[in-house]
Short mmCIF file of C-alpha atoms and ligand atoms in Angstrom, two decimals:
data_model
loop_
_atom_site.label_atom_id
_atom_site.label_comp_id
_atom_site.label_asym_id
_atom_site.label_seq_id
_atom_site.Cartn_x
_atom_site.Cartn_y
_atom_site.Cartn_z
CA MET A 178 -8.41 -38.01 -11.04
CA SER A 179 -4.97 -36.84 -9.78
CA ILE A 180 -3.91 -33.62 -10.92
CA LYS A 181 -0.48 -35.37 -11.39
CA ASN A 182 -1.97 -36.83 -14.71
CA LEU A 183 -3.30 -33.60 -16.14
CA THR A 184 -1.57 -31.65 -19.09
CA GLU A 185 -0.45 -28.06 -18.45
CA GLU A 186 -3.51 -26.77 -20.39
CA GLU A 187 -5.87 -28.94 -18.21
CA LEU A 188 -3.95 -27.54 -15.31
CA GLU A 189 -4.49 -24.14 -16.31
CA LYS A 190 -8.43 -24.80 -16.96
CA ARG A 191 -8.89 -26.10 -13.63
CA PHE A 192 -6.98 -23.17 -11.99
CA HIS A 193 -9.44 -20.90 -14.15
CA ASP A 194 -12.52 -22.96 -13.11
CA ARG A 195 -11.44 -22.70 -9.35
CA ILE A 196 -11.04 -18.73 -9.71
CA GLU A 197 -14.26 -18.65 -11.31
CA LYS A 198 -15.93 -20.44 -8.31
CA GLY A 199 -14.42 -18.20 -6.03
CA GLU A 200 -11.99 -20.67 -4.54
CA ILE A 201 -8.95 -19.54 -2.59
CA ILE A 202 -5.54 -20.39 -3.93
CA GLU A 203 -2.96 -21.59 -1.24
CA PRO A 204 0.77 -21.81 -1.60
CA LYS A 205 0.85 -25.51 -2.54
CA ASP A 206 -1.85 -25.33 -4.99
CA TRP A 207 -1.08 -25.52 -8.74
CA MET A 208 -0.73 -21.99 -10.21
CA PRO A 209 0.26 -20.48 -13.70
CA GLU A 210 3.68 -19.23 -13.64
CA ARG A 211 2.08 -15.67 -14.60
CA TYR A 212 -0.03 -15.76 -11.67
CA ARG A 213 2.92 -16.48 -9.36
CA LYS A 214 5.08 -13.62 -10.83
CA GLN A 215 2.36 -11.13 -10.90
CA LEU A 216 1.53 -11.75 -7.17
CA ILE A 217 5.31 -11.52 -6.33
CA ARG A 218 5.48 -8.23 -7.98
CA MET A 219 2.26 -6.72 -6.61
CA MET A 220 2.73 -8.07 -3.06
CA SER A 221 6.61 -7.57 -2.65
CA GLN A 222 5.75 -3.60 -3.93
CA HIS A 223 3.05 -3.53 -1.28
CA ALA A 224 5.56 -4.83 1.63
CA HIS A 225 8.09 -2.21 0.30
CA SER A 226 5.60 0.39 0.64
CA GLU A 227 4.56 -0.41 4.16
CA VAL A 228 8.49 0.00 5.21
CA VAL A 229 9.10 3.16 3.20
CA GLY A 230 5.73 4.57 4.54
CA MET A 231 7.40 4.54 8.05
CA LEU A 232 9.70 7.22 6.93
CA PRO A 233 7.44 10.17 6.13
CA GLU A 234 5.84 9.98 9.53
CA GLY A 235 9.06 8.55 11.41
CA ASN A 236 10.13 11.99 10.72
CA TRP A 237 7.65 13.54 13.01
CA ILE A 238 8.07 11.35 16.11
CA THR A 239 10.30 13.56 17.77
CA ARG A 240 8.30 16.63 17.04
CA ALA A 241 4.69 15.31 18.16
CA PRO A 242 2.98 18.33 19.85
CA SER A 243 2.06 16.05 22.78
CA LEU A 244 2.98 12.79 24.68
CA ARG A 245 -0.33 11.49 23.59
CA ARG A 246 0.35 12.25 20.11
CA LYS A 247 3.88 10.94 20.27
CA ALA A 248 2.60 7.67 21.55
CA VAL A 249 0.06 7.28 18.95
CA LEU A 250 2.25 7.96 16.32
CA LEU A 251 5.12 5.65 17.36
CA ALA A 252 2.54 2.90 17.27
CA LYS A 253 1.10 3.59 14.01
CA VAL A 254 4.96 3.60 12.58
CA GLN A 255 5.32 0.45 14.33
CA ASP A 256 2.27 -0.89 12.78
CA GLU A 257 3.41 -0.21 9.02
CA GLY A 258 6.62 -1.93 9.77
CA GLY A 259 4.43 -4.89 11.15
CA HIS A 260 2.44 -4.87 7.87
CA GLY A 261 5.55 -4.83 5.78
CA LEU A 262 6.61 -8.06 7.63
CA TYR A 263 3.44 -9.77 7.26
CA ILE A 264 3.13 -9.16 3.61
CA TYR A 265 7.01 -9.96 3.08
CA CYS A 266 5.99 -13.62 4.81
CA GLY A 267 3.05 -13.98 2.75
CA THR A 268 5.01 -13.31 -0.59
CA GLU A 269 7.70 -15.69 0.69
CA THR A 270 4.91 -18.45 0.21
CA LEU A 271 5.34 -17.94 -3.42
CA GLY A 272 9.01 -19.11 -3.42
CA ILE A 273 10.83 -15.96 -3.42
CA SER A 274 13.40 -15.07 -0.64
CA ARG A 275 13.34 -12.18 1.61
CA GLU A 276 16.87 -11.17 0.42
CA GLU A 277 15.75 -11.52 -3.42
CA MET A 278 12.90 -9.21 -2.38
CA LEU A 279 15.00 -6.74 -0.62
CA ASP A 280 17.50 -6.98 -3.43
CA GLY A 281 14.71 -6.03 -6.04
CA PHE A 282 13.79 -3.09 -3.89
CA LEU A 283 17.29 -1.52 -2.74
CA THR A 284 18.67 -1.83 -6.41
CA GLY A 285 15.52 0.11 -7.43
CA LYS A 286 14.03 -2.68 -9.54
CA ALA A 287 10.93 -2.74 -7.47
CA LYS A 288 8.66 -0.07 -7.02
CA TYR A 289 7.11 1.34 -3.85
CA SER A 290 3.93 3.46 -3.31
CA SER A 291 4.43 7.20 -5.04
CA ILE A 292 2.82 8.61 -2.06
CA PHE A 293 5.93 8.29 0.19
CA ASN A 294 8.02 10.45 -2.23
CA TYR A 295 6.36 13.61 -0.81
CA PRO A 296 7.68 15.50 2.29
CA THR A 297 5.97 15.69 5.47
CA LEU A 298 6.58 19.58 6.23
CA ASN A 299 4.22 20.36 9.13
CA TRP A 300 2.40 18.45 11.86
CA ALA A 301 -0.93 18.51 9.99
CA ASP A 302 0.69 16.22 7.41
CA MET A 303 0.34 13.36 9.98
CA GLY A 304 -3.38 14.08 9.90
CA ALA A 305 -3.35 13.93 6.19
CA ILE A 306 -1.55 10.79 5.86
CA GLY A 307 -3.63 8.98 8.65
CA TRP A 308 -6.84 10.38 6.70
CA LEU A 309 -6.02 10.24 3.06
CA VAL A 310 -3.16 7.83 2.64
CA ASP A 311 -4.66 5.10 5.26
CA GLY A 312 -8.03 6.07 3.93
CA ALA A 313 -6.91 5.16 0.35
CA ALA A 314 -5.17 2.05 1.60
CA ILE A 315 -8.49 0.83 3.34
CA VAL A 316 -10.45 1.25 0.13
CA ASN A 317 -7.77 -0.63 -1.55
CA GLN A 318 -6.88 -3.36 1.02
CA THR A 319 -10.45 -3.97 2.06
CA VAL A 320 -11.01 -5.32 -1.55
CA LEU A 321 -7.67 -7.08 -1.58
CA ALA A 322 -8.90 -9.01 1.52
CA LYS A 323 -11.26 -10.92 -0.70
CA CYS A 324 -8.43 -11.68 -3.47
CA SER A 325 -7.93 -15.11 -4.75
CA TYR A 326 -4.34 -15.50 -2.94
CA GLY A 327 -5.05 -17.15 0.45
CA PRO A 328 -1.79 -15.61 2.21
CA TYR A 329 -2.35 -12.20 0.81
CA SER A 330 -5.95 -11.91 1.61
CA ARG A 331 -5.58 -13.17 5.21
CA ALA A 332 -2.65 -10.70 5.36
CA MET A 333 -5.50 -7.68 4.44
CA VAL A 334 -7.80 -8.73 6.86
CA ARG A 335 -5.44 -7.88 9.94
CA ILE A 336 -4.11 -4.93 8.24
CA CYS A 337 -7.15 -3.42 7.23
CA LYS A 338 -8.28 -3.70 10.94
CA GLU A 339 -5.28 -1.65 12.07
CA GLU A 340 -5.54 0.70 9.01
CA ASN A 341 -9.11 1.85 10.42
CA PHE A 342 -7.41 3.00 13.52
CA HIS A 343 -4.85 4.93 11.52
CA HIS A 344 -7.45 6.60 9.40
CA LYS A 345 -9.51 7.60 12.70
CA GLN A 346 -6.54 9.02 14.40
CA GLY A 347 -5.37 10.95 11.15
CA TYR A 348 -9.05 12.43 10.86
CA GLU A 349 -9.06 13.38 14.51
CA ILE A 350 -5.92 15.24 14.27
CA LEU A 351 -7.45 17.23 11.31
CA ALA A 352 -10.69 17.70 13.03
CA THR A 353 -8.79 19.16 16.23
CA MET A 354 -6.89 21.52 13.98
CA MET A 355 -9.77 22.83 12.18
CA LYS A 356 -11.31 23.78 15.70
CA GLY A 357 -8.13 25.46 16.58
CA THR A 358 -6.59 28.87 15.78
CA ASP A 359 -6.43 30.43 12.28
CA ALA A 360 -2.57 29.29 12.00
CA GLN A 361 -3.74 25.80 12.92
CA LYS A 362 -6.63 25.60 10.38
CA GLN A 363 -4.28 27.01 7.57
CA MET A 364 -1.79 24.06 8.41
CA ALA A 365 -4.26 21.60 8.34
CA GLN A 366 -5.65 23.25 4.85
CA ASP A 367 -2.10 23.48 3.53
CA ALA A 368 -1.54 19.57 4.21
CA ILE A 369 -4.70 18.63 2.41
CA ASN A 370 -3.55 20.99 -0.70
CA ARG A 371 -0.38 19.09 -1.09
CA PHE A 372 -1.75 15.43 -0.22
CA TRP A 373 -4.91 15.32 -2.16
CA TRP A 374 -3.81 14.71 -5.61
CA PRO A 375 -1.06 12.37 -4.55
CA SER A 376 -3.50 10.21 -2.56
CA LEU A 377 -5.51 9.76 -5.86
CA MET A 378 -2.22 8.50 -7.71
CA MET A 379 -2.02 5.73 -4.95
CA PHE A 380 -4.55 3.97 -7.07
CA GLY A 381 -2.49 3.53 -9.95
CA PRO A 382 -2.64 5.01 -13.40
CA SER A 383 -6.14 5.13 -15.24
CA ASP A 384 -7.59 1.96 -16.50
CA LYS A 385 -6.59 2.45 -20.16
CA ASP A 386 -2.99 2.98 -19.05
CA SER A 387 -2.82 -0.08 -16.53
CA PRO A 388 -0.79 -2.87 -18.22
CA ASN A 389 -1.18 -5.25 -15.32
CA SER A 390 -4.88 -4.97 -14.68
CA GLY A 391 -6.11 -7.26 -17.19
CA ASP A 392 -4.68 -10.20 -15.76
CA LEU A 393 -4.95 -9.40 -12.28
CA LEU A 394 -8.86 -8.97 -12.76
CA LYS A 395 -9.14 -11.99 -14.58
CA TRP A 396 -7.39 -14.03 -11.67
CA LYS A 397 -9.66 -12.03 -8.91
CA VAL A 398 -6.48 -10.76 -7.38
CA LYS A 399 -8.08 -7.18 -8.18
CA LEU A 400 -11.74 -7.08 -7.89
CA PHE A 401 -12.25 -3.52 -9.16
CA SER A 402 -10.23 -1.59 -11.26
CA ASN A 403 -7.89 1.38 -10.33
CA ASP A 404 -10.43 3.84 -11.66
CA GLU A 405 -13.30 2.19 -9.84
CA LEU A 406 -11.37 2.11 -6.44
CA ARG A 407 -10.44 5.84 -6.83
CA GLN A 408 -13.67 6.91 -7.37
CA ARG A 409 -14.91 4.88 -4.25
CA PHE A 410 -12.12 6.79 -2.41
CA ILE A 411 -13.36 10.04 -3.77
CA ASP A 412 -17.10 9.55 -2.86
CA ARG A 413 -16.55 8.53 0.46
CA THR A 414 -13.89 11.23 1.37
CA VAL A 415 -15.76 14.25 -0.04
CA PRO A 416 -18.27 14.24 2.75
CA GLN A 417 -15.97 13.76 5.44
CA ALA A 418 -14.14 16.83 4.29
CA GLU A 419 -17.16 18.71 4.34
CA ASN A 420 -17.75 17.58 7.85
CA ILE A 421 -14.75 19.29 9.33
CA GLY A 422 -14.68 22.28 7.08
CA ILE A 423 -11.71 21.34 5.09
CA LYS A 424 -11.71 22.24 1.05
CA LEU A 425 -10.35 19.64 -1.45
CA PRO A 426 -8.21 21.34 -3.81
CA ASP A 427 -10.16 20.40 -7.00
CA PRO A 428 -12.52 23.11 -8.24
CA LEU A 429 -14.44 20.58 -10.56
CA LEU A 430 -15.42 18.31 -7.47
CA LYS A 431 -18.99 18.28 -7.78
CA TRP A 432 -21.76 15.53 -7.02
CA ASN A 433 -23.22 14.03 -10.16
CA GLU A 434 -26.80 13.14 -9.30
CA ALA A 435 -27.02 10.94 -12.65
CA LYS A 436 -24.05 9.01 -11.98
CA GLY A 437 -24.38 8.94 -8.33
CA HIS A 438 -20.62 9.96 -7.83
CA TYR A 439 -18.69 12.88 -7.72
CA ASP A 440 -17.14 14.33 -10.68
CA HIS A 441 -13.51 15.47 -10.26
CA GLY A 442 -10.85 17.16 -12.49
CA ASP A 443 -7.91 15.48 -14.08
CA ILE A 444 -5.13 14.02 -12.20
CA ASN A 445 -1.54 15.14 -13.63
CA TRP A 446 -0.16 11.97 -14.87
CA GLU A 447 3.05 13.44 -15.86
CA GLU A 448 3.73 14.00 -11.96
CA PHE A 449 2.71 10.29 -11.33
CA TYR A 450 5.03 8.98 -13.71
CA ASN A 451 7.89 11.26 -12.56
CA VAL A 452 7.49 10.12 -9.20
CA ILE A 453 7.18 6.53 -9.98
CA ASN A 454 10.36 6.58 -12.01
CA GLY A 455 12.26 8.03 -9.38
CA ARG A 456 12.10 11.70 -10.04
CA GLY A 457 9.46 12.64 -6.99
CA PRO A 458 10.57 15.25 -4.38
CA CYS A 459 11.82 12.79 -2.14
CA ASN A 460 12.98 9.43 -4.06
CA LYS A 461 16.51 9.67 -3.65
CA GLN A 462 16.24 10.64 0.18
CA ARG A 463 13.93 7.60 0.69
CA MET A 464 16.15 5.23 -1.23
CA LYS A 465 19.25 6.53 0.83
CA GLN A 466 17.49 6.03 4.39
CA ARG A 467 16.49 2.56 3.34
CA ARG A 468 19.90 1.60 2.04
CA ASP A 469 21.70 3.15 4.97
CA ALA A 470 19.28 1.23 7.31
CA HIS A 471 19.98 -2.13 5.57
CA ILE A 472 23.82 -1.67 5.84
CA ASN A 473 23.45 -0.58 9.32
CA GLY A 474 21.41 -3.61 10.16
CA GLU A 475 23.79 -6.04 9.01
CA TRP A 476 25.16 -6.80 12.50
CA VAL A 477 21.50 -7.58 13.51
CA ARG A 478 21.10 -10.12 10.80
CA ASP A 479 24.33 -11.57 11.60
CA ALA A 480 23.70 -11.76 15.23
CA VAL A 481 20.38 -13.69 14.23
CA VAL A 482 22.10 -16.14 12.15
CA ALA A 483 24.67 -16.80 14.75
CA HIS A 484 22.19 -17.30 17.46
CA GLU A 485 19.96 -19.84 15.38
CA GLU A 486 23.42 -21.74 14.47
CA LYS A 487 24.33 -21.94 18.15
CA LYS A 488 21.15 -23.12 19.09
CA LYS A 489 21.42 -25.87 16.42
CA SER A 490 24.77 -26.93 17.55
CA GLU A 491 23.42 -27.11 21.19
CA LYS A 492 20.78 -29.39 20.00
CA VAL A 493 22.89 -31.73 18.20
CA ALA A 494 25.55 -31.65 21.17
CA ALA A 495 22.48 -32.40 23.65
N1 BYC B 1217 2.99 4.04 -6.89
O1 BYC B 1217 -0.46 -1.71 -14.38
P1 BYC B 1217 -0.67 -0.82 -12.94
C1 BYC B 1217 0.27 2.11 3.11
C2 BYC B 1217 3.02 0.92 -11.09
S1 BYC B 1217 1.23 1.11 1.99
C3 BYC B 1217 4.26 3.44 -7.40
O2 BYC B 1217 -2.04 -0.37 -12.90
P2 BYC B 1217 -1.10 -2.72 -10.87
C4 BYC B 1217 0.61 2.91 4.19
C5 BYC B 1217 2.75 -0.35 -11.03
O3 BYC B 1217 3.34 -1.25 -9.86
C6 BYC B 1217 -0.10 0.70 0.80
N2 BYC B 1217 4.04 2.59 -8.50
O4 BYC B 1217 -0.29 -1.87 -11.79
C7 BYC B 1217 1.95 2.60 4.56
C8 BYC B 1217 3.14 -0.79 -12.25
O5 BYC B 1217 4.74 -0.93 -12.48
P3 BYC B 1217 5.50 -2.18 -12.54
C9 BYC B 1217 0.30 0.46 -0.50
C10 BYC B 1217 2.55 2.44 -8.97
O6 BYC B 1217 -0.17 -3.50 -9.95
C11 BYC B 1217 2.38 3.51 5.60
C12 BYC B 1217 2.89 0.32 -13.27
O7 BYC B 1217 2.85 1.25 -12.25
N3 BYC B 1217 -0.66 -0.34 -1.10
O8 BYC B 1217 -0.97 1.76 2.97
O9 BYC B 1217 -2.21 -3.30 -11.62
C13 BYC B 1217 1.84 4.49 6.20
C14 BYC B 1217 1.56 0.19 -13.97
O10 BYC B 1217 0.59 0.18 -13.11
C15 BYC B 1217 1.66 3.06 -8.49
C16 BYC B 1217 -0.42 -1.08 -2.17
O11 BYC B 1217 0.81 -1.53 -2.61
C17 BYC B 1217 1.63 3.92 -7.42
N4 BYC B 1217 0.75 4.69 -6.65
O12 BYC B 1217 -2.10 -1.77 -9.81
C18 BYC B 1217 0.48 4.78 5.53
C19 BYC B 1217 -1.72 -2.16 -2.64
N5 BYC B 1217 0.56 2.52 -9.19
O13 BYC B 1217 5.23 -3.09 -11.32
C20 BYC B 1217 -0.23 3.84 4.68
C21 BYC B 1217 -1.43 -3.15 -3.42
C22 BYC B 1217 1.01 1.88 -10.16
O14 BYC B 1217 4.89 -2.95 -13.88
N6 BYC B 1217 -1.15 -2.72 -4.71
N7 BYC B 1217 2.24 1.71 -10.06
O15 BYC B 1217 7.02 -1.91 -12.81
C23 BYC B 1217 -1.80 -2.53 -5.97
O16 BYC B 1217 -3.30 -2.69 -5.22
C24 BYC B 1217 -1.57 -2.29 -7.25
O17 BYC B 1217 -0.38 -2.67 -7.43
C25 BYC B 1217 -1.89 -1.02 -7.63
C26 BYC B 1217 -1.21 -0.72 -9.06
C27 BYC B 1217 -3.33 -0.24 -7.65
C28 BYC B 1217 -0.89 0.07 -6.56
#
């Protein structure tokens, strides 16, 4: 039967059956409005995070300790910009324009990842971001690569490949510093002391306080809950820390044989909510940088439009 003859209820049931069977939803397929809206929210926020994520690391490009480190960092920051673009394109398939998404971001209506509201104070922070922040992103995004929405899942496959390089380069920076002088070891430890807890917050609030998880899990956009992914990240990161002699700043971190997981201390949720509501250490600075970049980039957008129009009129004239 053609789907044109189905009622709204039948369409919704058919959609849920498809999700249950593990089918992938594509842009032209019928989808409930709430599914579309939730995806727009989550994907656009993800895209904004990638773009804001360029700022803390971009801050160190001119101060990288060698030409090799500078070239690698430059490439990484460029990759993050690319990730933002793939995800913006993926989000546009849901019927929202780039302008609307940017408006949501620049007016502060849409969020971006809390982690990028922390400052990068020393070179070891580049290691901490690669190892912990990209490490957390990989745990989250490897699962999103199997999510129910085709354009998002495909963007994630490519992004995860690049994030794996980022993760390795971060770990390598820290491993090198941990073999260096006492001052270098201290810098590495200081970076981890500052970035460990914020990287756990990247996975979102605990499950009992996550208003969007119910729908997203039902629709297989999320395949695991915030707490499950956070635990997965902790379990794989603790041995990596031990391997290079870095101490994670949580006295309660302990292997629990019965659970097959590491136990850990409580996350400071007050800090998390402050940061996501605009009161983190760098929120104002990050938003100002992005707003300034948008204003300063106006001539580029105008030039692209003028170029397209010129091409079109040349075609008509030919
Ligand atoms: N930061 O119901 P919940 C990268 C918000 S960048 C800020 O659990 P959901 C990289 C949440 O949006 C990778 N806000 O939400 C780049 C919601 O608020 P709204 C970034 C957060 O969506 C450069 C409210 O809290 N990754 O890798 O079910 C250099 C309630 O939360 C955060 C992604 O974006 C947070 N941490 O789950 C290096 C991954 N957590 O929208 C690396 C895609 C929660 O209702 N996103 N909120 O106002 C996701 O997987 C999910 O959106 C989350 C949250 C797990 C983050």
